[in-house]
CSV table of C-alpha atoms and ligand atoms in Angstrom, one decimal:
chain,number,residue,atom,x,y,z
A,393,MET,CA,-118.7,-53.6,-44.8
A,394,PRO,CA,-118.3,-57.2,-43.6
A,395,HIS,CA,-115.9,-57.8,-41.0
A,396,PRO,CA,-113.6,-60.8,-42.1
A,397,ASN,CA,-112.7,-61.4,-38.1
A,398,LEU,CA,-116.0,-61.1,-36.2
A,399,PHE,CA,-117.1,-63.4,-33.7
A,400,VAL,CA,-120.6,-63.0,-31.9
A,401,LEU,CA,-120.4,-65.3,-28.9
A,402,GLU,CA,-123.7,-66.8,-27.9
A,403,HIS,CA,-122.8,-68.9,-25.4
A,404,PRO,CA,-126.2,-69.0,-23.1
A,405,LEU,CA,-124.7,-67.7,-20.0
A,406,ILE,CA,-123.3,-64.8,-22.1
A,407,GLN,CA,-126.5,-64.1,-23.4
A,408,GLN,CA,-128.3,-64.0,-20.1
A,409,ASN,CA,-125.8,-61.8,-18.7
A,410,LEU,CA,-126.2,-59.6,-21.6
A,411,TYR,CA,-130.0,-59.4,-20.8
A,412,TYR,CA,-129.5,-58.1,-17.5
A,413,LEU,CA,-127.1,-55.4,-18.8
A,414,ARG,CA,-129.5,-54.2,-21.2
A,415,ASP,CA,-132.5,-53.8,-18.8
A,416,LYS,CA,-132.7,-50.3,-17.7
A,417,ASN,CA,-133.8,-51.3,-14.2
A,418,SER,CA,-130.5,-53.0,-13.5
A,419,ASN,CA,-128.7,-50.8,-10.9
A,420,SER,CA,-124.9,-50.1,-10.7
A,421,LEU,CA,-124.5,-53.3,-8.5
A,422,ASN,CA,-126.4,-55.3,-10.5
A,423,PHE,CA,-124.6,-53.8,-14.0
A,424,ARG,CA,-121.1,-54.3,-12.5
A,425,SER,CA,-121.8,-57.9,-11.4
A,426,ALA,CA,-123.1,-59.1,-14.7
A,427,LEU,CA,-120.1,-57.0,-16.7
A,428,ASP,CA,-117.8,-58.9,-14.3
A,429,GLU,CA,-119.4,-62.4,-14.9
A,430,ILE,CA,-119.7,-61.9,-19.0
A,431,GLY,CA,-116.1,-60.8,-19.1
A,432,ALA,CA,-115.1,-64.0,-17.4
A,433,LEU,CA,-117.4,-66.2,-19.8
A,434,MET,CA,-116.3,-64.4,-22.7
A,435,VAL,CA,-112.5,-64.7,-22.3
A,436,TYR,CA,-112.5,-68.8,-22.9
A,437,GLU,CA,-113.5,-67.8,-26.7
A,438,VAL,CA,-111.1,-64.9,-27.2
A,439,THR,CA,-108.0,-66.6,-25.9
A,440,ARG,CA,-108.8,-70.0,-27.8
A,441,GLU,CA,-106.5,-69.5,-30.4
A,442,PHE,CA,-103.6,-68.5,-27.8
A,443,LYS,CA,-100.2,-70.2,-28.7
A,444,LEU,CA,-99.0,-72.8,-26.3
A,445,ILE,CA,-95.5,-74.2,-25.6
A,446,SER,CA,-94.6,-77.7,-24.2
A,447,LYS,CA,-92.6,-77.7,-21.1
A,448,GLU,CA,-91.4,-80.3,-18.8
A,449,VAL,CA,-93.7,-81.0,-15.3
A,450,GLU,CA,-92.7,-83.3,-12.5
A,451,THR,CA,-95.9,-84.9,-11.2
A,452,PRO,CA,-95.6,-86.6,-7.8
A,453,LEU,CA,-95.2,-89.8,-9.6
A,454,GLU,CA,-93.2,-88.8,-12.6
A,455,LYS,CA,-91.8,-86.4,-15.3
A,456,THR,CA,-94.4,-85.7,-18.4
A,457,THR,CA,-95.2,-82.6,-20.7
A,458,GLY,CA,-97.6,-80.0,-20.2
A,459,TYR,CA,-98.3,-76.8,-21.8
A,460,ILE,CA,-98.2,-73.2,-20.9
A,461,LEU,CA,-99.1,-69.8,-23.0
A,462,GLU,CA,-96.3,-69.0,-25.2
A,463,LYS,CA,-96.8,-65.2,-24.8
A,464,GLU,CA,-97.3,-63.0,-21.7
A,465,VAL,CA,-101.0,-61.4,-21.8
A,466,THR,CA,-101.4,-57.7,-21.7
A,467,LEU,CA,-105.3,-56.3,-20.9
A,468,VAL,CA,-105.8,-52.9,-22.2
A,469,PRO,CA,-109.2,-51.5,-20.9
A,470,ILE,CA,-110.4,-48.3,-22.5
A,471,LEU,CA,-111.3,-46.0,-19.7
A,472,ARG,CA,-113.9,-46.1,-18.1
A,473,ALA,CA,-116.1,-48.5,-19.2
A,474,GLY,CA,-113.6,-51.1,-20.0
A,475,LEU,CA,-111.9,-50.7,-16.5
A,476,ALA,CA,-114.9,-52.7,-15.1
A,477,MET,CA,-115.2,-55.5,-17.8
A,478,CYS,CA,-111.8,-56.1,-17.1
A,479,ASP,CA,-111.9,-57.4,-13.7
A,480,GLY,CA,-114.0,-60.7,-14.5
A,481,ILE,CA,-111.2,-61.2,-17.4
A,482,LEU,CA,-108.4,-61.0,-14.8
A,483,LYS,CA,-110.2,-63.5,-12.8
A,484,LEU,CA,-109.3,-66.3,-15.4
A,485,ILE,CA,-106.0,-64.7,-16.5
A,486,PRO,CA,-104.7,-63.4,-12.9
A,487,GLN,CA,-101.1,-63.1,-14.4
A,488,ALA,CA,-102.2,-60.6,-17.1
A,489,ARG,CA,-100.6,-57.3,-17.1
A,490,VAL,CA,-102.7,-54.2,-17.6
A,491,GLY,CA,-102.1,-51.3,-19.9
A,492,HIS,CA,-104.8,-48.5,-19.3
A,493,LEU,CA,-106.0,-46.2,-22.3
A,494,GLY,CA,-108.0,-43.1,-21.1
A,495,LEU,CA,-110.2,-42.0,-24.0
A,496,TYR,CA,-113.6,-40.0,-23.9
A,497,ARG,CA,-115.6,-39.5,-26.8
A,498,ASP,CA,-116.4,-35.6,-27.7
A,499,LYS,CA,-120.2,-35.0,-27.2
A,500,THR,CA,-120.3,-32.9,-30.4
A,501,THR,CA,-117.5,-34.7,-32.7
A,502,LEU,CA,-117.9,-37.9,-31.3
A,503,LYS,CA,-114.3,-38.3,-32.3
A,504,PRO,CA,-112.3,-39.9,-29.3
A,505,VAL,CA,-109.9,-37.7,-27.0
A,506,GLU,CA,-107.1,-39.2,-25.5
A,507,TYR,CA,-106.5,-38.3,-21.6
A,508,TYR,CA,-104.6,-41.2,-20.2
A,509,CYS,CA,-101.9,-43.7,-21.6
A,510,LYS,CA,-100.0,-46.1,-19.7
A,511,PHE,CA,-98.8,-49.5,-20.9
A,512,PRO,CA,-96.2,-52.1,-19.6
A,513,PRO,CA,-92.9,-52.4,-20.7
A,514,ASN,CA,-92.2,-54.9,-23.9
A,515,ILE,CA,-96.1,-54.9,-24.5
A,516,GLU,CA,-94.8,-55.9,-28.0
A,517,GLU,CA,-93.8,-59.3,-27.0
A,518,SER,CA,-97.6,-60.2,-25.6
A,519,GLU,CA,-100.9,-61.1,-26.6
A,520,VAL,CA,-102.9,-57.9,-26.6
A,521,ILE,CA,-106.5,-57.8,-25.6
A,522,ILE,CA,-108.2,-54.6,-26.0
A,523,ILE,CA,-111.5,-54.4,-23.8
A,524,ASP,CA,-114.5,-51.9,-24.1
A,525,PRO,CA,-117.9,-52.8,-23.6
A,526,MET,CA,-119.2,-50.5,-26.3
A,527,LEU,CA,-118.1,-50.6,-30.1
A,528,ALA,CA,-120.4,-47.6,-31.5
A,529,THR,CA,-119.1,-45.4,-34.2
A,530,GLY,CA,-115.6,-47.6,-33.7
A,531,GLY,CA,-113.8,-44.4,-33.3
A,532,SER,CA,-112.2,-45.6,-29.8
A,533,ALA,CA,-111.4,-48.7,-30.8
A,534,VAL,CA,-109.5,-47.6,-34.1
A,535,ALA,CA,-107.8,-45.1,-32.0
A,536,ALA,CA,-107.2,-47.9,-29.4
A,537,VAL,CA,-105.8,-50.4,-32.0
A,538,ASP,CA,-103.6,-47.3,-33.6
A,539,TYR,CA,-101.8,-46.7,-30.2
A,540,ILE,CA,-100.9,-50.4,-29.8
A,541,LYS,CA,-99.9,-50.9,-33.2
A,542,ASP,CA,-97.6,-47.9,-32.7
A,543,ARG,CA,-95.9,-50.0,-29.8
A,544,ASN,CA,-95.4,-53.1,-32.6
A,545,VAL,CA,-97.8,-55.2,-30.9
A,546,GLN,CA,-98.1,-58.1,-33.2
A,547,SER,CA,-101.1,-59.8,-31.6
A,548,ILE,CA,-104.0,-57.8,-30.8
A,549,ARG,CA,-107.8,-58.8,-30.0
A,550,PHE,CA,-111.0,-56.5,-29.3
A,551,VAL,CA,-113.5,-57.6,-27.1
A,552,CYS,CA,-116.8,-55.7,-26.5
A,553,LEU,CA,-120.3,-56.5,-25.5
A,554,VAL,CA,-122.2,-54.5,-27.8
A,555,ALA,CA,-121.3,-53.7,-31.6
A,556,SER,CA,-122.9,-51.2,-34.1
A,557,PRO,CA,-122.9,-52.2,-37.9
A,558,GLU,CA,-121.0,-48.6,-38.3
A,559,GLY,CA,-118.4,-49.6,-35.6
A,560,ILE,CA,-117.7,-52.8,-37.0
A,561,ALA,CA,-117.4,-51.4,-40.5
A,562,LEU,CA,-115.0,-48.8,-39.2
A,563,MET,CA,-112.7,-51.3,-37.9
A,564,ALA,CA,-113.0,-53.4,-40.7
A,565,GLU,CA,-111.9,-50.8,-43.0
A,566,ASN,CA,-108.8,-49.6,-40.5
A,567,HIS,CA,-107.6,-52.8,-39.0
A,568,PRO,CA,-109.3,-55.8,-40.5
A,569,GLU,CA,-106.9,-58.5,-39.3
A,570,VAL,CA,-108.0,-57.4,-35.5
A,571,PRO,CA,-110.5,-60.0,-34.7
A,572,ILE,CA,-113.4,-58.5,-32.7
A,573,TYR,CA,-115.4,-60.7,-30.0
A,574,THR,CA,-118.7,-59.2,-29.1
A,575,ALA,CA,-121.9,-60.6,-27.4
A,576,ALA,CA,-124.2,-58.8,-29.6
A,577,LEU,CA,-124.1,-57.2,-33.0
A,578,ASP,CA,-127.0,-54.4,-32.8
A,579,ARG,CA,-129.1,-52.6,-35.0
A,580,GLN,CA,-127.5,-49.2,-35.8
A,581,LEU,CA,-126.5,-45.8,-33.8
A,582,ASN,CA,-129.2,-43.4,-33.1
A,583,ASP,CA,-128.5,-39.5,-34.1
A,584,HIS,CA,-126.4,-38.9,-30.8
A,585,GLY,CA,-124.3,-42.0,-31.5
A,586,TYR,CA,-125.7,-44.2,-29.2
A,587,ILE,CA,-126.1,-48.1,-29.9
A,588,LEU,CA,-130.1,-49.3,-30.8
A,589,PRO,CA,-131.1,-51.3,-29.0
A,590,GLY,CA,-127.8,-51.3,-27.0
A,591,LEU,CA,-127.6,-51.0,-22.9
A,592,GLY,CA,-127.3,-47.0,-22.7
A,593,ASP,CA,-124.1,-45.4,-21.7
A,594,ALA,CA,-122.1,-47.9,-20.4
A,595,GLY,CA,-119.6,-45.6,-18.1
A,596,ASP,CA,-122.4,-43.9,-16.4
A,597,ARG,CA,-124.3,-47.4,-15.8
A,598,ILE,CA,-121.3,-48.5,-14.0
A,599,TYR,CA,-120.3,-45.7,-12.1
A,600,GLY,CA,-123.7,-44.0,-11.3
A,601,THR,CA,-122.6,-40.6,-13.4
A,602,GLU,CA,-124.9,-38.7,-15.8
B,1695,PRP,C1,-117.8,-45.1,-24.4
B,1695,PRP,C2,-117.4,-46.5,-24.6
B,1695,PRP,C3,-116.3,-46.3,-25.6
B,1695,PRP,C4,-116.8,-45.3,-26.7
B,1695,PRP,C5,-117.6,-45.9,-27.8
B,1695,PRP,O1,-116.9,-44.4,-23.8
B,1695,PRP,O2,-116.9,-47.1,-23.4
B,1695,PRP,O3,-115.2,-46.3,-25.1
B,1695,PRP,O4,-117.7,-44.8,-25.9
B,1695,PRP,O5,-118.0,-44.8,-28.6
B,1695,PRP,P1,-117.4,-44.6,-30.2
B,1695,PRP,O6,-117.4,-46.2,-30.7
B,1695,PRP,O7,-118.1,-44.0,-30.6
B,1695,PRP,O8,-115.9,-44.4,-30.1
B,1695,PRP,P2,-117.2,-42.7,-23.4
B,1695,PRP,O9,-116.8,-42.2,-24.2
B,1695,PRP,O10,-118.4,-42.5,-22.9
B,1695,PRP,O11,-116.3,-42.7,-21.9
B,1695,PRP,P3,-116.5,-43.2,-20.5
B,1695,PRP,O12,-116.3,-44.9,-20.7
B,1695,PRP,O13,-115.6,-42.4,-19.5
B,1695,PRP,O14,-118.1,-42.9,-20.1
B,1696,URA,N1,-120.8,-45.4,-25.6
B,1696,URA,C1,-122.1,-45.9,-24.8
B,1696,URA,O1,-121.8,-46.1,-23.6
B,1696,URA,N2,-123.0,-46.4,-25.2
B,1696,URA,C2,-123.5,-46.1,-26.6
B,1696,URA,O2,-124.5,-46.8,-27.0
B,1696,URA,C3,-122.4,-45.7,-27.4
B,1696,URA,C4,-121.2,-45.3,-27.0
């Protein structure tokens, strides 16, 4: 199913970082550093449509009108892998609040299991960006948007690095109005729910686990 709000970010610096993330020879240190950089680069596009309000400001010479974001920003990384991508985004929006959502994918059913959830107060008044490098079956992304919608949030965006057609289709079926920003739309899932060509298990590569 085509997704009405899918954005594949093709900026050369984003694509070069994705190359290093895909490379199986990148160690955890290189992987984390590329993830940090790509998160910062992607955030420009992800926040492009944020609304501004005008506000008077006094320069050293005179008064003028400037612009500030209308709403607060809340980042919601899906643990574990989303957390590592969150750091790069925070460098560009340091005032953002962070809500944590712990989900892991059951190895047999591939369904997401929640183990932690802590959102900032009044999250419904903010622009929410959900962060997870991998959109595979889409189960985790759909569940994450469900949790955020349960808090009456109106403005939700989802940012990942690599998406599968299956994950995009599930999001289109469940949350078509939520924009998805990705650095790549890959070919397919394998029998174990891993994205092909993908970049492997993001959490394991970030934290050196297996
Ligand atoms: C990975 C990834 C996503 C999820 C994507 O997390 O970071 O959260 O899988 O898969 P899905 O689209 O099929 O739901 P994982 O469950 O491996 O947990 P981890 O980040 O703790 O390693
Ligand atoms: N989770 C990952 O980390 N990688 C995949 O390819 C699929 C799910």
